[in-house]
Amino acid sequence: MNKLPSFFLFILIWYLFSFFQIIPPPHTVAITFATLFIHGDPVLGRTILEHSISSLLRVLAGAGIAFLISIPLGISMWYPRVYSLFHPALEILRPIPPLAWIPLSYIFFASFPRPTLFAQIFIVFIGSFFPSFVAISDYARNTPYEYVELAKVFGADKMKILRHIVIPYSLPGIITGVRVGLGVGWMSIIAAEMIATSGLGLGYFIMVMYEVGGRVPEIISGMAMIGLIGYAMNAILLKVEERFPWCLQSEM
Amino acid sequence: MVLTVRNVRKSYGQLEVLDSISFEVEEGNFACIVGESGCGKTTLLKIIAGIEKADEGDILYNGKPIRNEDIGYVFQDDRLLPWRNAIENVSFALEMRGIKNSDKAERYLELVGLKGFERYYPHQLSGGMRQRVGICRALAVNPKILLMDEPFASLDAQTRNRMQTELLRIWDKDRKTVIFVTHSIDEAVFLADEIVVLSKRPAKVIDVVRIDMERPRDRTDERFIEYRRRVLKHLSS
């Protein structure tokens, strides 16, 4: 797919809006972006790359912990008993957005050495856990009975079926789960950073640029960086996903 | 050495599928089970394999209940695992049974004419090749009894005839006991030492037809046609 026309259309609409002085034009933002990249921001003195890496590391920590739990838990949903034990409770927790956890998590982690950091990692954890869990458990639970029957005919017990059928079959679901989980985790960290001072981070950067007097080019640069990183993470994992010929249709 | 199916009954709720099925297959014989679609042939085969339970009756091998290690199973669909290549699909059965692979998987692939295709994934193989891998997988565990559930049903007529000849060639090497389910009378007469004819549901054994013809059989031979007529008469009545 040629992505250029879409990109040009976007720039055109942007120019249209800037013509009516709603937002600065793309080239102004581009210059600001380049300055932020090389010299850093005027208030905190950090480059946009430093902010990005700081946010990314928090996402990797939170999402990493989430995957450590969501992968084995999602796979074990193949057992109907485990499913009926966990699923109803998780379905009540799932619709609570990560943002709604922010106040509680700041209170909960208040006594920790770095409460803000822990709270933010926890919010990413919430954001990453549920979508990845859903994607993985969907695969595990839909493991075709034909494959299970095949394993049984050759004498496999439950453990062997889990290891040689359910887990490999669910591999595309794990990749999808990681992709979607990272995406939601990425959105969650930006939101979490906007609420409490973290010293560094893209969300925090945007918030500071707002508070020092509405520096729109900087704000938009920060938003652009969020978009670019999110896009890159998604694109890489989509490529990995395409390698599995037995992929279920994912709509996320 | 004999496989005995004794008074096997099976119902799914109100639906009676198998009505007291009994027959025997001698060691080294190639038996075909024929019957109309939906008469319970696959169910019977799964009961013999031990993945379905009969409501009543026994499956005995030399007078003792049959064990999982005694059987190899070929499915109607090839049922290869898409994440394993040809050789890994064959060794899957070995791994499940806890048998040392050494070069078994490779040797069997060569036997069915798939040398050079070991690293191909199922989606890269033709229907006939996939089914060969399926047969290979069942043979690799060195079963006493090979159960085959309409393995060639989804193949085109020419491939199907070629696979039948191929199967007889492989079978001739060590003459395992084979139970081969099919609804094609032509296929049954071409392959079998004996044909177990099942009635409509609930299935009963109507007749066991011994085919006394040397192989390879000529499908246009008068005796061949006579056997076909005999089996067909049972099924159409």
Coordinates of C-alpha atoms in Angstrom, one line a residue:
Chain A
M1 CA 0.0 0.0 0.0
N2 CA 1.3 3.4 -0.9
K3 CA 1.1 5.6 2.1
L4 CA 2.3 8.8 0.6
P5 CA -1.1 10.1 -0.7
S6 CA -2.6 9.7 2.7
F7 CA 0.3 11.5 4.3
F8 CA 0.0 14.4 1.8
L9 CA -3.7 14.7 2.4
F10 CA -3.0 15.0 6.1
I11 CA -0.4 17.8 5.6
L12 CA -2.8 19.6 3.3
I13 CA -5.6 19.6 5.9
W14 CA -3.1 20.7 8.5
Y15 CA -2.1 23.7 6.4
L16 CA -5.8 24.5 5.9
F17 CA -6.3 24.7 9.6
S18 CA -3.1 26.7 10.1
F19 CA -4.3 29.1 7.5
F20 CA -7.2 30.0 9.8
Q21 CA -4.7 30.4 12.6
I22 CA -6.1 27.5 14.6
I23 CA -2.7 25.8 14.9
P24 CA 0.8 26.6 13.7
P25 CA 1.7 25.3 10.2
P26 CA 3.5 22.1 9.7
H27 CA 6.9 23.7 8.8
T28 CA 6.9 25.7 12.0
V29 CA 6.3 22.6 14.0
A30 CA 8.9 20.8 12.0
I31 CA 11.5 23.4 12.9
T32 CA 10.5 23.3 16.6
F33 CA 10.7 19.5 16.5
A34 CA 14.2 19.6 15.1
T35 CA 15.2 22.1 17.7
L36 CA 13.7 19.9 20.5
F37 CA 15.5 16.9 19.0
I38 CA 18.9 18.6 19.0
H39 CA 18.9 21.3 21.7
G40 CA 16.2 20.2 24.0
D41 CA 13.2 22.0 25.4
P42 CA 13.5 25.6 26.8
V43 CA 12.2 24.7 30.3
L44 CA 13.6 21.4 31.3
G45 CA 16.6 21.4 29.0
R46 CA 16.0 17.9 27.9
T47 CA 15.8 16.6 24.3
I48 CA 12.6 15.1 23.0
L49 CA 14.5 11.8 22.6
E50 CA 15.4 11.8 26.3
H51 CA 11.7 12.4 27.2
S52 CA 10.7 9.6 24.8
I53 CA 13.2 7.1 26.2
S54 CA 12.1 7.8 29.7
S55 CA 8.4 7.2 28.8
L56 CA 9.4 4.1 26.8
L57 CA 11.3 2.5 29.7
R58 CA 8.3 3.0 32.0
V59 CA 6.1 1.4 29.4
L60 CA 8.5 -1.5 28.9
A61 CA 8.6 -2.1 32.7
G62 CA 4.8 -1.9 33.2
A63 CA 4.0 -3.9 30.0
G64 CA 6.7 -6.4 30.7
I65 CA 5.3 -7.2 34.1
A66 CA 1.8 -7.3 32.5
F67 CA 2.9 -9.9 29.9
L68 CA 4.6 -12.0 32.5
I69 CA 1.2 -12.5 34.0
S70 CA -1.1 -12.2 31.0
I71 CA 0.7 -14.8 28.9
P72 CA 0.6 -17.8 31.3
L73 CA -2.8 -16.7 32.7
G74 CA -4.2 -16.3 29.1
I75 CA -2.9 -19.7 28.1
S76 CA -4.3 -21.4 31.2
M77 CA -7.8 -20.2 30.2
W78 CA -7.8 -23.2 27.9
Y79 CA -8.7 -25.2 31.0
P80 CA -12.5 -24.6 31.4
R81 CA -12.1 -24.7 35.2
V82 CA -9.5 -22.0 35.3
Y83 CA -11.6 -20.0 32.9
S84 CA -14.7 -20.2 35.0
L85 CA -12.7 -19.2 38.1
F86 CA -11.0 -16.1 36.6
H87 CA -13.1 -14.9 33.7
P88 CA -16.1 -13.4 35.5
A89 CA -14.0 -11.3 37.9
L90 CA -11.6 -10.2 35.1
E91 CA -14.6 -9.1 33.0
I92 CA -15.7 -6.7 35.7
L93 CA -12.2 -5.2 36.1
R94 CA -11.6 -5.0 32.4
P95 CA -13.9 -2.1 31.5
I96 CA -12.2 0.2 34.2
P97 CA -9.9 2.4 32.1
P98 CA -6.3 2.8 33.2
L99 CA -6.9 6.4 33.9
A100 CA -9.5 5.6 36.6
W101 CA -6.7 3.7 38.4
I102 CA -4.5 6.8 38.7
P103 CA -5.8 8.3 42.0
L104 CA -5.9 4.9 43.7
S105 CA -2.4 4.0 42.5
Y106 CA -0.9 7.3 43.7
I107 CA -2.4 6.7 47.1
F108 CA -1.3 3.0 47.1
F109 CA 2.3 3.7 46.2
A110 CA 2.6 6.8 48.4
S111 CA 4.9 5.0 50.8
F112 CA 7.2 3.7 48.2
P113 CA 10.7 5.2 47.6
R114 CA 9.6 6.6 44.2
P115 CA 5.8 6.7 44.4
T116 CA 5.3 8.5 41.0
L117 CA 7.4 6.0 39.1
F118 CA 5.7 3.0 40.8
A119 CA 2.3 4.4 40.2
Q120 CA 3.0 5.1 36.6
I121 CA 4.4 1.6 36.0
F122 CA 1.3 0.2 37.7
I123 CA -1.0 2.3 35.4
V124 CA 0.8 1.0 32.3
F125 CA 0.5 -2.5 33.8
I126 CA -3.3 -2.1 34.0
G127 CA -3.4 -0.7 30.4
S128 CA -1.3 -3.5 29.0
F129 CA -2.7 -6.4 30.9
F130 CA -6.3 -6.6 29.8
P131 CA -5.9 -6.3 26.0
S132 CA -3.1 -8.8 26.0
F133 CA -4.9 -11.1 28.2
V134 CA -8.0 -11.0 26.0
A135 CA -6.0 -11.6 22.8
I136 CA -4.1 -14.6 24.3
S137 CA -7.0 -16.2 26.0
D138 CA -9.1 -15.9 22.9
Y139 CA -6.5 -18.0 21.0
A140 CA -6.0 -20.5 23.8
R141 CA -9.7 -21.1 24.3
N142 CA -10.3 -21.5 20.6
T143 CA -7.6 -24.1 20.1
P144 CA -9.2 -26.4 17.5
Y145 CA -10.5 -29.6 19.0
E146 CA -9.1 -31.4 16.0
Y147 CA -5.5 -30.7 17.1
V148 CA -6.3 -31.8 20.7
E149 CA -7.8 -35.0 19.3
L150 CA -4.7 -35.6 17.2
A151 CA -2.5 -35.3 20.3
K152 CA -4.8 -37.7 22.2
V153 CA -4.7 -40.3 19.5
F154 CA -1.0 -40.4 20.0
G155 CA -1.3 -40.7 23.7
A156 CA -0.6 -37.1 24.9
D157 CA -1.7 -36.1 28.4
K158 CA -3.0 -32.7 29.4
M159 CA 0.5 -31.2 30.0
K160 CA 1.7 -32.4 26.6
I161 CA -1.4 -31.0 24.9
L162 CA -0.9 -27.7 26.6
R163 CA 2.8 -27.6 25.6
H164 CA 2.6 -28.9 22.1
I165 CA -0.8 -27.8 20.9
V166 CA -2.3 -24.9 22.9
I167 CA 0.9 -22.9 23.4
P168 CA 2.1 -23.0 19.8
Y169 CA -1.4 -22.5 18.4
S170 CA -1.7 -19.4 20.7
L171 CA 1.6 -17.9 19.5
P172 CA 0.0 -15.4 17.1
G173 CA -2.4 -14.4 19.9
I174 CA 0.6 -13.7 22.1
I175 CA 2.2 -11.5 19.5
T176 CA -1.2 -9.7 19.0
G177 CA -1.5 -9.4 22.7
V178 CA 2.0 -7.9 23.0
R179 CA 1.3 -5.5 20.2
V180 CA -2.1 -4.3 21.5
G181 CA -0.9 -4.3 25.1
L182 CA 2.1 -2.1 24.2
G183 CA -0.2 0.3 22.3
V184 CA -2.5 0.7 25.2
G185 CA 0.4 0.9 27.7
W186 CA 1.9 3.6 25.6
M187 CA -1.3 5.7 25.7
S188 CA -1.6 5.1 29.5
I189 CA 1.9 6.3 30.3
I190 CA 1.3 9.6 28.5
A191 CA -1.9 10.1 30.5
A192 CA -0.2 9.1 33.8
E193 CA 2.7 11.5 33.2
M194 CA 0.3 14.4 32.6
I195 CA -1.2 14.0 36.1
A196 CA 1.9 13.9 38.3
T197 CA 5.3 15.4 38.1
S198 CA 7.8 12.9 36.8
G199 CA 10.7 15.2 35.8
L200 CA 11.0 13.5 32.4
G201 CA 8.7 11.9 29.9
L202 CA 6.7 12.9 26.8
G203 CA 3.4 13.3 28.7
Y204 CA 5.1 15.4 31.3
F205 CA 6.9 17.4 28.6
I206 CA 3.6 18.3 26.9
M207 CA 2.0 19.3 30.2
V208 CA 4.9 21.6 31.1
M209 CA 4.8 23.2 27.7
Y210 CA 1.1 23.8 28.3
E211 CA 1.6 25.3 31.7
V212 CA 4.4 27.7 30.8
G213 CA 2.1 29.5 28.4
G214 CA 0.7 27.3 25.7
R215 CA 3.7 26.6 23.6
V216 CA 1.7 25.1 20.8
P217 CA 4.6 24.0 18.4
E218 CA 6.3 22.2 21.3
I219 CA 3.0 20.6 22.4
I220 CA 2.3 19.3 18.8
S221 CA 5.9 18.1 18.5
G222 CA 5.4 16.0 21.6
M223 CA 2.1 14.6 20.2
A224 CA 3.9 13.8 16.9
M225 CA 6.6 11.9 18.8
I226 CA 3.9 9.9 20.7
G227 CA 2.3 9.0 17.3
L228 CA 5.5 8.1 15.6
I229 CA 6.7 5.8 18.5
G230 CA 3.3 4.2 18.8
Y231 CA 3.2 3.6 15.0
A232 CA 6.7 2.1 15.0
M233 CA 5.9 -0.4 17.8
N234 CA 2.7 -1.5 16.1
A235 CA 4.3 -1.8 12.7
I236 CA 7.1 -4.0 13.9
L237 CA 4.9 -6.4 15.7
L238 CA 2.4 -6.5 12.9
K239 CA 5.2 -7.7 10.6
V240 CA 6.0 -10.5 13.1
E241 CA 2.3 -11.4 13.3
E242 CA 2.0 -11.8 9.5
R243 CA 4.4 -14.7 9.6
F244 CA 1.9 -17.1 11.1
P245 CA -0.3 -18.8 8.5
W246 CA -3.0 -19.8 11.0
C247 CA -3.7 -16.2 12.3
L248 CA -7.2 -15.5 13.5
Q249 CA -8.6 -12.2 12.1
S250 CA -7.7 -9.5 14.6
E251 CA -9.5 -6.2 14.4
M252 CA -7.5 -4.3 16.9
Chain B
M1 CA -2.8 -62.1 17.0
V2 CA -6.3 -60.7 16.4
L3 CA -8.2 -57.5 16.8
T4 CA -11.7 -58.1 18.2
V5 CA -14.5 -55.7 18.2
R6 CA -17.2 -57.1 20.5
N7 CA -20.8 -55.9 21.0
V8 CA -19.9 -52.2 20.7
R9 CA -22.8 -49.9 21.3
K10 CA -22.8 -46.1 21.2
S11 CA -25.5 -43.5 21.5
Y12 CA -25.4 -39.7 21.6
G13 CA -28.4 -38.9 23.8
Q14 CA -31.4 -40.2 22.0
L15 CA -29.5 -40.9 18.8
E16 CA -28.4 -44.5 18.6
V17 CA -25.3 -44.6 16.4
L18 CA -23.8 -48.1 16.8
D19 CA -25.9 -51.1 17.5
S20 CA -23.9 -54.0 18.8
I21 CA -21.0 -54.1 16.3
S22 CA -18.9 -57.2 16.3
F23 CA -16.2 -58.4 14.0
E24 CA -12.6 -59.6 14.0
V25 CA -9.5 -58.7 12.0
E26 CA -6.7 -61.2 11.8
E27 CA -3.1 -60.0 12.2
G28 CA -1.7 -58.6 9.0
N29 CA -5.0 -58.2 7.3
F30 CA -6.2 -55.2 5.5
A31 CA -9.8 -54.6 6.5
C32 CA -12.1 -52.0 5.1
I33 CA -15.2 -50.7 6.8
V34 CA -17.8 -49.4 4.4
G35 CA -21.2 -47.8 5.0
E36 CA -23.2 -44.8 4.1
S37 CA -22.0 -41.3 5.2
G38 CA -23.2 -40.6 8.7
C39 CA -23.6 -44.3 9.7
G40 CA -21.1 -44.1 12.5
K41 CA -17.9 -45.4 10.8
T42 CA -15.8 -42.6 12.2
T43 CA -17.3 -43.1 15.6
L44 CA -16.4 -46.8 15.5
L45 CA -12.9 -46.0 14.5
K46 CA -12.5 -43.4 17.3
I47 CA -13.8 -46.0 19.8
I48 CA -11.2 -48.5 18.5
A49 CA -8.6 -45.8 18.9
G50 CA -9.7 -45.1 22.5
I51 CA -10.6 -41.4 21.9
E52 CA -14.3 -42.1 22.2
K53 CA -15.8 -44.3 24.8
A54 CA -18.3 -47.0 23.9
D55 CA -21.5 -47.3 26.0
E56 CA -21.1 -51.1 25.9
G57 CA -18.7 -53.6 24.4
D58 CA -15.0 -54.2 24.2
I59 CA -12.1 -53.6 21.8
L60 CA -9.6 -56.4 22.4
Y61 CA -6.2 -57.1 20.9
N62 CA -5.2 -60.7 21.5
G63 CA -7.9 -60.9 24.1
K64 CA -6.7 -57.9 26.1
P65 CA -8.1 -54.4 26.0
I66 CA -6.4 -52.5 23.3
R67 CA -3.7 -49.9 24.4
N68 CA -3.0 -46.5 22.9
E69 CA 0.5 -47.7 22.0
D70 CA -0.9 -50.4 19.7
I71 CA -2.5 -47.9 17.3
G72 CA -1.6 -45.4 14.7
Y73 CA -4.3 -43.1 13.3
V74 CA -4.7 -41.3 10.0
F75 CA -7.4 -38.6 9.9
Q76 CA -9.8 -37.8 7.1
D77 CA -8.4 -34.3 6.9
D78 CA -4.6 -34.5 6.9
R79 CA -4.6 -32.7 10.3
L80 CA -1.0 -31.6 10.1
L81 CA 0.0 -28.9 12.6
P82 CA 0.6 -25.7 10.6
W83 CA 3.4 -24.6 12.9
R84 CA 5.5 -27.7 12.2
N85 CA 7.1 -28.6 8.9
A86 CA 6.8 -32.1 7.4
I87 CA 9.4 -33.8 9.4
E88 CA 8.4 -32.1 12.6
N89 CA 4.8 -33.2 12.0
V90 CA 6.0 -36.8 11.8
S91 CA 8.2 -36.5 14.9
F92 CA 5.2 -35.0 16.7
A93 CA 3.7 -38.5 17.1
L94 CA 7.0 -39.9 18.3
E95 CA 7.3 -37.1 20.9
M96 CA 3.8 -37.7 22.2
R97 CA 4.5 -41.4 22.6
G98 CA 7.9 -40.6 24.1
I99 CA 9.8 -42.6 21.4
K100 CA 13.3 -41.6 20.5
N101 CA 13.3 -40.1 17.1
S102 CA 16.8 -40.8 15.8
D103 CA 16.2 -40.8 12.1
K104 CA 12.8 -42.5 12.1
A105 CA 10.8 -39.5 10.9
E106 CA 13.3 -39.0 8.0
R107 CA 13.2 -42.6 7.0
Y108 CA 9.5 -42.8 6.9
L109 CA 9.2 -39.6 4.8
E110 CA 11.6 -41.2 2.3
L111 CA 9.4 -44.3 2.3
V112 CA 6.3 -42.3 1.3
G113 CA 8.3 -40.5 -1.4
L114 CA 8.7 -37.2 0.3
K115 CA 12.5 -37.0 0.4
G116 CA 13.5 -33.4 -0.1
F117 CA 10.3 -32.0 1.3
E118 CA 11.2 -32.5 5.0
R119 CA 11.4 -28.8 5.7
Y120 CA 8.2 -27.8 3.8
Y121 CA 5.3 -26.5 5.9
P122 CA 1.8 -28.0 5.4
H123 CA 0.6 -24.9 3.4
Q124 CA 3.4 -25.4 1.0
L125 CA 2.4 -29.0 0.2
S126 CA -0.3 -30.4 -2.1
G127 CA -3.3 -32.3 -0.7
G128 CA -1.8 -35.7 -1.6
M129 CA 1.6 -34.8 -0.1
R130 CA 0.0 -33.7 3.2
Q131 CA -1.9 -36.9 3.5
R132 CA 1.3 -38.8 2.9
V133 CA 2.8 -36.9 5.8
G134 CA -0.2 -37.9 7.8
I135 CA 0.2 -41.6 7.0
C136 CA 3.9 -41.3 7.7
R137 CA 3.2 -39.8 11.1
A138 CA 0.9 -42.8 11.9
L139 CA 3.5 -45.3 10.7
A140 CA 6.5 -43.7 12.5
V141 CA 5.2 -44.8 15.9
N142 CA 5.4 -48.4 14.6
P143 CA 1.8 -49.3 15.6
K144 CA 0.4 -52.8 15.6
I145 CA -2.8 -51.6 14.1
L146 CA -3.1 -48.8 11.6
L147 CA -6.5 -47.0 11.7
M148 CA -7.4 -44.9 8.7
D149 CA -10.5 -42.7 8.5
E150 CA -11.3 -42.0 4.8
P151 CA -7.8 -40.6 4.3
F152 CA -8.2 -40.1 0.6
A153 CA -11.8 -38.7 0.6
S154 CA -10.7 -35.1 -0.1
L155 CA -8.3 -36.0 -3.0
D156 CA -9.2 -35.9 -6.7
A157 CA -9.9 -39.2 -8.4
Q158 CA -6.5 -39.6 -10.0
T159 CA -4.5 -38.7 -6.9
R160 CA -6.7 -41.0 -5.0
N161 CA -6.0 -44.0 -7.2
R162 CA -2.3 -43.3 -7.1
M163 CA -2.4 -43.0 -3.3
Q164 CA -4.2 -46.3 -3.0
T165 CA -1.5 -48.1 -5.0
E166 CA 1.1 -46.3 -2.9
L167 CA -0.6 -47.3 0.3
L168 CA -0.6 -51.0 -0.7
R169 CA 3.1 -50.7 -1.6
I170 CA 4.0 -49.3 1.8
W171 CA 1.6 -51.8 3.6
D172 CA 3.2 -54.7 1.8
K173 CA 6.6 -54.0 3.4
D174 CA 5.6 -55.0 6.9
R175 CA 1.9 -56.0 6.6
K176 CA 0.5 -54.3 9.6
T177 CA -3.1 -54.8 10.5
V178 CA -5.1 -52.0 8.8
I179 CA -8.6 -50.9 9.5
F180 CA -9.5 -48.5 6.7
V181 CA -12.9 -46.6 6.7
T182 CA -14.3 -45.5 3.4
H183 CA -17.6 -44.9 1.8
S184 CA -16.2 -45.8 -1.7
I185 CA -16.9 -49.4 -2.6
D186 CA -14.4 -49.2 -5.4
E187 CA -11.7 -48.2 -2.9
A188 CA -12.6 -50.9 -0.5
V189 CA -12.6 -53.7 -3.1
F190 CA -9.3 -52.4 -4.5
L191 CA -7.6 -52.4 -1.1
A192 CA -9.1 -54.9 1.3
D193 CA -8.6 -58.5 2.3
E194 CA -12.0 -58.2 3.9
I195 CA -14.8 -55.7 3.8
V196 CA -17.0 -55.1 6.9
V197 CA -20.3 -53.7 5.6
L198 CA -22.2 -51.6 8.0
S199 CA -26.0 -50.8 7.7
K200 CA -27.6 -47.4 8.0
R201 CA -27.8 -45.8 11.5
P202 CA -27.9 -47.4 14.0
A203 CA -25.1 -49.3 12.3
K204 CA -24.9 -53.1 12.4
V205 CA -22.6 -55.4 10.6
I206 CA -24.6 -56.7 7.6
D207 CA -21.9 -58.8 6.0
V208 CA -18.1 -59.4 6.0
V209 CA -16.9 -59.9 2.4
R210 CA -13.6 -61.6 1.8
I211 CA -11.9 -60.4 -1.3
D212 CA -9.9 -63.3 -2.8
M213 CA -8.0 -61.5 -5.6
E214 CA -4.3 -61.1 -5.9
R215 CA -2.9 -57.6 -5.9
P216 CA -2.5 -55.4 -7.8
R217 CA -6.1 -55.6 -8.7
D218 CA -7.6 -54.7 -11.9
R219 CA -10.7 -52.5 -11.4
T220 CA -12.2 -53.7 -14.7
D221 CA -11.8 -57.4 -13.9
E222 CA -15.1 -59.3 -13.8
R223 CA -14.5 -60.6 -10.3
F224 CA -13.7 -57.0 -9.1
I225 CA -17.0 -55.9 -10.5
E226 CA -18.8 -58.9 -9.0
Y227 CA -17.4 -57.9 -5.5
R228 CA -18.5 -54.4 -6.0
R229 CA -22.0 -55.6 -6.9
R230 CA -22.2 -57.7 -3.8
V231 CA -21.2 -54.9 -1.5
L232 CA -23.4 -52.4 -3.3
K233 CA -26.4 -54.6 -3.0
H234 CA -26.1 -54.5 0.8
L235 CA -25.9 -50.8 0.9
S236 CA -28.7 -50.0 -1.4
S237 CA -31.2 -52.4 0.3

